[in-house]
Amino acid sequence: MEKTLKISKIRDGTVIDHISAGKALEVLNILGSNNGSISIGIRVNSKKMGLKDVLKIENVFLEKEDLDRIALIAPEATISIVKNYEIIEKFNVDMPEKIYGIVKCSNQNCITNANEPVKTEFIVDSRSPVTLRCLYCNRSMSGDEIIKNLI
Ligand code: CTP
Ligand code: ZN
């Protein structure tokens, strides 16, 4: 008998793999609601990483904003797009140079927090660890401060 836990393959949808162990629920949280079935593996064995998390979301194909959110929480994640059981595309999430509209600025006095119709905009000053700088007020944000302010 196999001694490893297997999560079923999916027919159509998205696999978010190699999430650092323990972060899958954070990733799931920011993906918003969708109607597909979801399988979650938390702290499963991985040859590359020791332990990892994996999320499989059926019938959902992510948009750029979702991929950017994942890059902020789990920069090492890989995305596999599955159609009719085959992986048709596989890529690493990558940190964009700018982050638009998905993080709220932590400076309460920032124009982006004044109910004006402006989309937030941050430049990625450092990738590891991630530091974002608001292009409106210059406030720098990093670590949990970014995760807490994900929109
Ligand atoms: N997968 C899935 N359903 C499919 C095909 C693949 O859920 N129909 C999942 C696999 O379980 C795996 C991920 O998609 O978690 C990537 O699949 P694959 O490239 O075949 O696996 P590995 O070679 O193990 O990937 P890696 O080397 O990137 O760890
Ligand atoms: Zn700001």
PDB file of C-alpha atoms and ligand atoms in Angstrom:
ATOM      1  CA  MET A   1       0.000   0.000   0.000  1.00  0.00           C
ATOM      2  CA  GLU A   2       1.230   3.478  -0.794  1.00  0.00           C
ATOM      3  CA  LYS A   3       2.128   5.386   2.311  1.00  0.00           C
ATOM      4  CA  THR A   4       1.815   8.868   0.868  1.00  0.00           C
ATOM      5  CA  LEU A   5      -1.322  10.940   0.868  1.00  0.00           C
ATOM      6  CA  LYS A   6      -2.488  11.662  -2.649  1.00  0.00           C
ATOM      7  CA  ILE A   7      -4.725  14.530  -3.576  1.00  0.00           C
ATOM      8  CA  SER A   8      -6.752  13.657  -6.644  1.00  0.00           C
ATOM      9  CA  LYS A   9      -5.775  15.049 -10.009  1.00  0.00           C
ATOM     10  CA  ILE A  10      -8.229  17.546 -11.424  1.00  0.00           C
ATOM     11  CA  ARG A  11      -9.868  17.577 -14.824  1.00  0.00           C
ATOM     12  CA  ASP A  12      -9.973  21.334 -15.409  1.00  0.00           C
ATOM     13  CA  GLY A  13      -8.688  24.159 -13.307  1.00  0.00           C
ATOM     14  CA  THR A  14      -5.640  25.551 -11.571  1.00  0.00           C
ATOM     15  CA  VAL A  15      -3.054  23.931  -9.324  1.00  0.00           C
ATOM     16  CA  ILE A  16      -1.066  26.286  -7.092  1.00  0.00           C
ATOM     17  CA  ASP A  17       1.897  24.178  -6.024  1.00  0.00           C
ATOM     18  CA  HIS A  18       5.068  24.683  -3.958  1.00  0.00           C
ATOM     19  CA  ILE A  19       3.398  27.180  -1.620  1.00  0.00           C
ATOM     20  CA  SER A  20       5.613  27.486   1.457  1.00  0.00           C
ATOM     21  CA  ALA A  21       4.295  25.209   4.198  1.00  0.00           C
ATOM     22  CA  GLY A  22       1.422  26.713   6.150  1.00  0.00           C
ATOM     23  CA  LYS A  23       0.509  29.495   3.710  1.00  0.00           C
ATOM     24  CA  ALA A  24      -2.207  27.763   1.669  1.00  0.00           C
ATOM     25  CA  LEU A  25      -5.103  29.188   3.666  1.00  0.00           C
ATOM     26  CA  GLU A  26      -3.758  32.709   3.286  1.00  0.00           C
ATOM     27  CA  VAL A  27      -3.545  32.151  -0.463  1.00  0.00           C
ATOM     28  CA  LEU A  28      -7.065  30.723  -0.538  1.00  0.00           C
ATOM     29  CA  ASN A  29      -8.381  33.689   1.439  1.00  0.00           C
ATOM     30  CA  ILE A  30      -7.257  36.285  -1.037  1.00  0.00           C
ATOM     31  CA  LEU A  31      -8.571  34.435  -4.071  1.00  0.00           C
ATOM     32  CA  GLY A  32     -12.122  35.470  -3.255  1.00  0.00           C
ATOM     33  CA  SER A  33     -15.167  33.348  -3.804  1.00  0.00           C
ATOM     34  CA  ASN A  34     -15.597  31.021  -6.711  1.00  0.00           C
ATOM     35  CA  ASN A  35     -17.741  28.013  -7.270  1.00  0.00           C
ATOM     36  CA  GLY A  36     -15.147  25.384  -8.074  1.00  0.00           C
ATOM     37  CA  SER A  37     -14.289  22.456  -5.776  1.00  0.00           C
ATOM     38  CA  ILE A  38     -11.127  23.103  -3.819  1.00  0.00           C
ATOM     39  CA  SER A  39      -8.580  20.596  -2.500  1.00  0.00           C
ATOM     40  CA  ILE A  40      -5.962  21.718  -0.022  1.00  0.00           C
ATOM     41  CA  GLY A  41      -2.791  19.928   0.987  1.00  0.00           C
ATOM     42  CA  ILE A  42      -1.070  21.427   3.996  1.00  0.00           C
ATOM     43  CA  ARG A  43       2.464  20.367   4.952  1.00  0.00           C
ATOM     44  CA  VAL A  44       2.720  17.614   2.385  1.00  0.00           C
ATOM     45  CA  ASN A  45       6.109  16.121   1.502  1.00  0.00           C
ATOM     46  CA  SER A  46       7.959  17.671  -1.396  1.00  0.00           C
ATOM     47  CA  LYS A  47      11.237  16.559  -2.915  1.00  0.00           C
ATOM     48  CA  LYS A  48      12.218  20.165  -3.609  1.00  0.00           C
ATOM     49  CA  MET A  49      11.053  21.869  -0.457  1.00  0.00           C
ATOM     50  CA  GLY A  50      10.804  19.338   2.355  1.00  0.00           C
ATOM     51  CA  LEU A  51       7.261  20.365   3.186  1.00  0.00           C
ATOM     52  CA  LYS A  52       4.935  22.420   1.045  1.00  0.00           C
ATOM     53  CA  ASP A  53       1.291  23.361   0.663  1.00  0.00           C
ATOM     54  CA  VAL A  54      -0.725  22.825  -2.499  1.00  0.00           C
ATOM     55  CA  LEU A  55      -4.116  24.149  -3.614  1.00  0.00           C
ATOM     56  CA  LYS A  56      -6.209  22.734  -6.450  1.00  0.00           C
ATOM     57  CA  ILE A  57      -9.140  24.780  -7.615  1.00  0.00           C
ATOM     58  CA  GLU A  58     -11.432  23.192 -10.166  1.00  0.00           C
ATOM     59  CA  ASN A  59     -12.863  25.152 -13.070  1.00  0.00           C
ATOM     60  CA  VAL A  60     -11.090  28.342 -12.063  1.00  0.00           C
ATOM     61  CA  PHE A  61      -8.462  30.125 -14.134  1.00  0.00           C
ATOM     62  CA  LEU A  62      -6.711  32.975 -12.370  1.00  0.00           C
ATOM     63  CA  GLU A  63      -6.416  36.547 -13.547  1.00  0.00           C
ATOM     64  CA  LYS A  64      -3.334  38.740 -13.322  1.00  0.00           C
ATOM     65  CA  GLU A  65      -4.500  40.417 -10.100  1.00  0.00           C
ATOM     66  CA  ASP A  66      -4.828  37.007  -8.438  1.00  0.00           C
ATOM     67  CA  LEU A  67      -1.363  35.973  -9.633  1.00  0.00           C
ATOM     68  CA  ASP A  68       0.069  39.220  -8.216  1.00  0.00           C
ATOM     69  CA  ARG A  69      -1.640  38.565  -4.881  1.00  0.00           C
ATOM     70  CA  ILE A  70      -0.174  35.054  -4.837  1.00  0.00           C
ATOM     71  CA  ALA A  71       3.292  36.465  -5.630  1.00  0.00           C
ATOM     72  CA  LEU A  72       3.045  38.645  -2.509  1.00  0.00           C
ATOM     73  CA  ILE A  73       2.060  35.755  -0.212  1.00  0.00           C
ATOM     74  CA  ALA A  74       3.849  32.808  -1.814  1.00  0.00           C
ATOM     75  CA  PRO A  75       6.552  34.042  -4.217  1.00  0.00           C
ATOM     76  CA  GLU A  76       7.882  30.515  -4.721  1.00  0.00           C
ATOM     77  CA  ALA A  77       4.545  29.085  -5.926  1.00  0.00           C
ATOM     78  CA  THR A  78       4.167  27.392  -9.289  1.00  0.00           C
ATOM     79  CA  ILE A  79       0.943  27.501 -11.250  1.00  0.00           C
ATOM     80  CA  SER A  80      -0.259  24.661 -13.459  1.00  0.00           C
ATOM     81  CA  ILE A  81      -3.256  25.160 -15.704  1.00  0.00           C
ATOM     82  CA  VAL A  82      -5.074  21.906 -16.331  1.00  0.00           C
ATOM     83  CA  LYS A  83      -7.478  21.174 -19.176  1.00  0.00           C
ATOM     84  CA  ASN A  84      -8.943  17.750 -19.716  1.00  0.00           C
ATOM     85  CA  TYR A  85      -6.476  16.293 -17.161  1.00  0.00           C
ATOM     86  CA  GLU A  86      -3.427  17.604 -19.045  1.00  0.00           C
ATOM     87  CA  ILE A  87      -1.194  20.438 -17.871  1.00  0.00           C
ATOM     88  CA  ILE A  88      -1.389  22.922 -20.733  1.00  0.00           C
ATOM     89  CA  GLU A  89       0.653  25.636 -19.063  1.00  0.00           C
ATOM     90  CA  LYS A  90       3.012  25.731 -16.091  1.00  0.00           C
ATOM     91  CA  PHE A  91       4.844  28.766 -14.743  1.00  0.00           C
ATOM     92  CA  ASN A  92       6.305  30.337 -11.630  1.00  0.00           C
ATOM     93  CA  VAL A  93       4.464  33.292 -10.210  1.00  0.00           C
ATOM     94  CA  ASP A  94       6.623  36.338 -10.653  1.00  0.00           C
ATOM     95  CA  MET A  95       6.835  39.572  -8.800  1.00  0.00           C
ATOM     96  CA  PRO A  96       5.746  42.399 -11.055  1.00  0.00           C
ATOM     97  CA  GLU A  97       7.684  45.670 -11.003  1.00  0.00           C
ATOM     98  CA  LYS A  98       4.584  47.540  -9.963  1.00  0.00           C
ATOM     99  CA  ILE A  99       1.549  46.461  -7.954  1.00  0.00           C
ATOM    100  CA  TYR A 100      -1.751  48.079  -8.969  1.00  0.00           C
ATOM    101  CA  GLY A 101      -4.975  48.125  -7.035  1.00  0.00           C
ATOM    102  CA  ILE A 102      -4.543  45.044  -4.837  1.00  0.00           C
ATOM    103  CA  VAL A 103      -2.853  46.528  -1.742  1.00  0.00           C
ATOM    104  CA  LYS A 104      -4.186  49.346   0.412  1.00  0.00           C
ATOM    105  CA  CYS A 105      -1.616  51.937   1.531  1.00  0.00           C
ATOM    106  CA  SER A 106      -0.957  51.755   5.298  1.00  0.00           C
ATOM    107  CA  ASN A 107      -0.602  55.537   5.576  1.00  0.00           C
ATOM    108  CA  GLN A 108      -4.050  56.762   6.663  1.00  0.00           C
ATOM    109  CA  ASN A 109      -3.241  60.238   5.291  1.00  0.00           C
ATOM    110  CA  CYS A 110      -2.409  58.909   1.826  1.00  0.00           C
ATOM    111  CA  ILE A 111      -4.610  60.295  -0.945  1.00  0.00           C
ATOM    112  CA  THR A 112      -5.492  56.693  -1.833  1.00  0.00           C
ATOM    113  CA  ASN A 113      -7.275  56.428   1.555  1.00  0.00           C
ATOM    114  CA  ALA A 114      -9.307  59.621   1.068  1.00  0.00           C
ATOM    115  CA  ASN A 115     -12.245  58.140  -0.844  1.00  0.00           C
ATOM    116  CA  GLU A 116     -10.913  59.583  -4.076  1.00  0.00           C
ATOM    117  CA  PRO A 117     -11.306  57.388  -7.145  1.00  0.00           C
ATOM    118  CA  VAL A 118      -7.596  56.504  -7.333  1.00  0.00           C
ATOM    119  CA  LYS A 119      -6.248  53.008  -7.689  1.00  0.00           C
ATOM    120  CA  THR A 120      -3.298  52.290  -5.373  1.00  0.00           C
ATOM    121  CA  GLU A 121       0.065  51.938  -7.035  1.00  0.00           C
ATOM    122  CA  PHE A 122       3.270  50.601  -5.500  1.00  0.00           C
ATOM    123  CA  ILE A 123       6.744  50.098  -6.846  1.00  0.00           C
ATOM    124  CA  VAL A 124       8.493  46.877  -5.797  1.00  0.00           C
ATOM    125  CA  ASP A 125      11.673  48.231  -4.143  1.00  0.00           C
ATOM    126  CA  SER A 126      12.949  44.835  -3.014  1.00  0.00           C
ATOM    127  CA  ARG A 127      11.869  41.336  -3.969  1.00  0.00           C
ATOM    128  CA  SER A 128      13.181  39.239  -1.121  1.00  0.00           C
ATOM    129  CA  PRO A 129      11.939  40.204   1.362  1.00  0.00           C
ATOM    130  CA  VAL A 130       9.281  42.112  -0.512  1.00  0.00           C
ATOM    131  CA  THR A 131       9.159  45.861   0.079  1.00  0.00           C
ATOM    132  CA  LEU A 132       6.564  48.013  -1.657  1.00  0.00           C
ATOM    133  CA  ARG A 133       6.659  51.801  -1.871  1.00  0.00           C
ATOM    134  CA  CYS A 134       3.504  53.832  -2.444  1.00  0.00           C
ATOM    135  CA  LEU A 135       3.861  56.057  -5.501  1.00  0.00           C
ATOM    136  CA  TYR A 136       1.480  58.611  -3.993  1.00  0.00           C
ATOM    137  CA  CYS A 137       2.947  59.124  -0.494  1.00  0.00           C
ATOM    138  CA  ASN A 138       6.266  57.220  -0.549  1.00  0.00           C
ATOM    139  CA  ARG A 139       5.309  55.017   2.447  1.00  0.00           C
ATOM    140  CA  SER A 140       7.260  51.740   2.425  1.00  0.00           C
ATOM    141  CA  MET A 141       5.513  48.525   3.418  1.00  0.00           C
ATOM    142  CA  SER A 142       6.867  45.043   3.973  1.00  0.00           C
ATOM    143  CA  GLY A 143       6.060  41.630   5.467  1.00  0.00           C
ATOM    144  CA  ASP A 144       2.763  41.184   7.305  1.00  0.00           C
ATOM    145  CA  GLU A 145       1.884  44.819   6.755  1.00  0.00           C
ATOM    146  CA  ILE A 146       1.459  44.002   3.061  1.00  0.00           C
ATOM    147  CA  ILE A 147      -0.514  40.814   3.678  1.00  0.00           C
ATOM    148  CA  LYS A 148      -2.850  42.616   6.132  1.00  0.00           C
ATOM    149  CA  ASN A 149      -3.537  45.302   3.534  1.00  0.00           C
ATOM    150  CA  LEU A 150      -4.314  43.060   0.582  1.00  0.00           C
ATOM    151  CA  ILE A 151      -7.550  44.143  -1.067  1.00  0.00           C
TER     152      ILE A 151
HETATM  153  N1  CTP B   1      -2.038  17.993 -11.341  1.00  0.00           N
HETATM  154  C1  CTP B   1      -3.392  17.827 -11.040  1.00  0.00           C
HETATM  155  N2  CTP B   1      -4.256  17.375 -12.001  1.00  0.00           N
HETATM  156  C2  CTP B   1      -3.823  17.057 -13.243  1.00  0.00           C
HETATM  157  C3  CTP B   1      -2.454  17.210 -13.566  1.00  0.00           C
HETATM  158  C4  CTP B   1      -1.584  17.682 -12.578  1.00  0.00           C
HETATM  159  O1  CTP B   1      -3.816  18.112  -9.933  1.00  0.00           O
HETATM  160  N3  CTP B   1      -4.710  16.596 -14.129  1.00  0.00           N
HETATM  161  C5  CTP B   1      -1.135  18.514 -10.304  1.00  0.00           C
HETATM  162  C6  CTP B   1      -0.109  17.527  -9.804  1.00  0.00           C
HETATM  163  O2  CTP B   1      -0.668  16.761  -8.749  1.00  0.00           O
HETATM  164  C7  CTP B   1       0.979  18.453  -9.280  1.00  0.00           C
HETATM  165  C8  CTP B   1       0.894  19.663 -10.222  1.00  0.00           C
HETATM  166  O3  CTP B   1      -0.379  19.577 -10.856  1.00  0.00           O
HETATM  167  O4  CTP B   1       0.676  18.906  -7.968  1.00  0.00           O
HETATM  168  C9  CTP B   1       1.988  19.663 -11.243  1.00  0.00           C
HETATM  169  O5  CTP B   1       1.932  18.443 -11.952  1.00  0.00           O
HETATM  170  P1  CTP B   1       3.220  17.737 -12.566  1.00  0.00           P
HETATM  171  O6  CTP B   1       4.019  18.738 -13.311  1.00  0.00           O
HETATM  172  O7  CTP B   1       2.774  16.524 -13.283  1.00  0.00           O
HETATM  173  O8  CTP B   1       3.910  17.270 -11.215  1.00  0.00           O
HETATM  174  P2  CTP B   1       5.413  17.272 -10.785  1.00  0.00           P
HETATM  175  O9  CTP B   1       6.272  16.758 -11.880  1.00  0.00           O
HETATM  176  O10 CTP B   1       5.457  16.601  -9.462  1.00  0.00           O
HETATM  177  O11 CTP B   1       5.654  18.818 -10.605  1.00  0.00           O
HETATM  178  P3  CTP B   1       6.891  19.542  -9.969  1.00  0.00           P
HETATM  179  O12 CTP B   1       8.124  18.928 -10.543  1.00  0.00           O
HETATM  180  O13 CTP B   1       6.653  20.959 -10.420  1.00  0.00           O
HETATM  181  O14 CTP B   1       6.764  19.370  -8.477  1.00  0.00           O
HETATM  182 ZN    ZN B   2       0.335  55.896   0.127  1.00  0.00          ZN
END
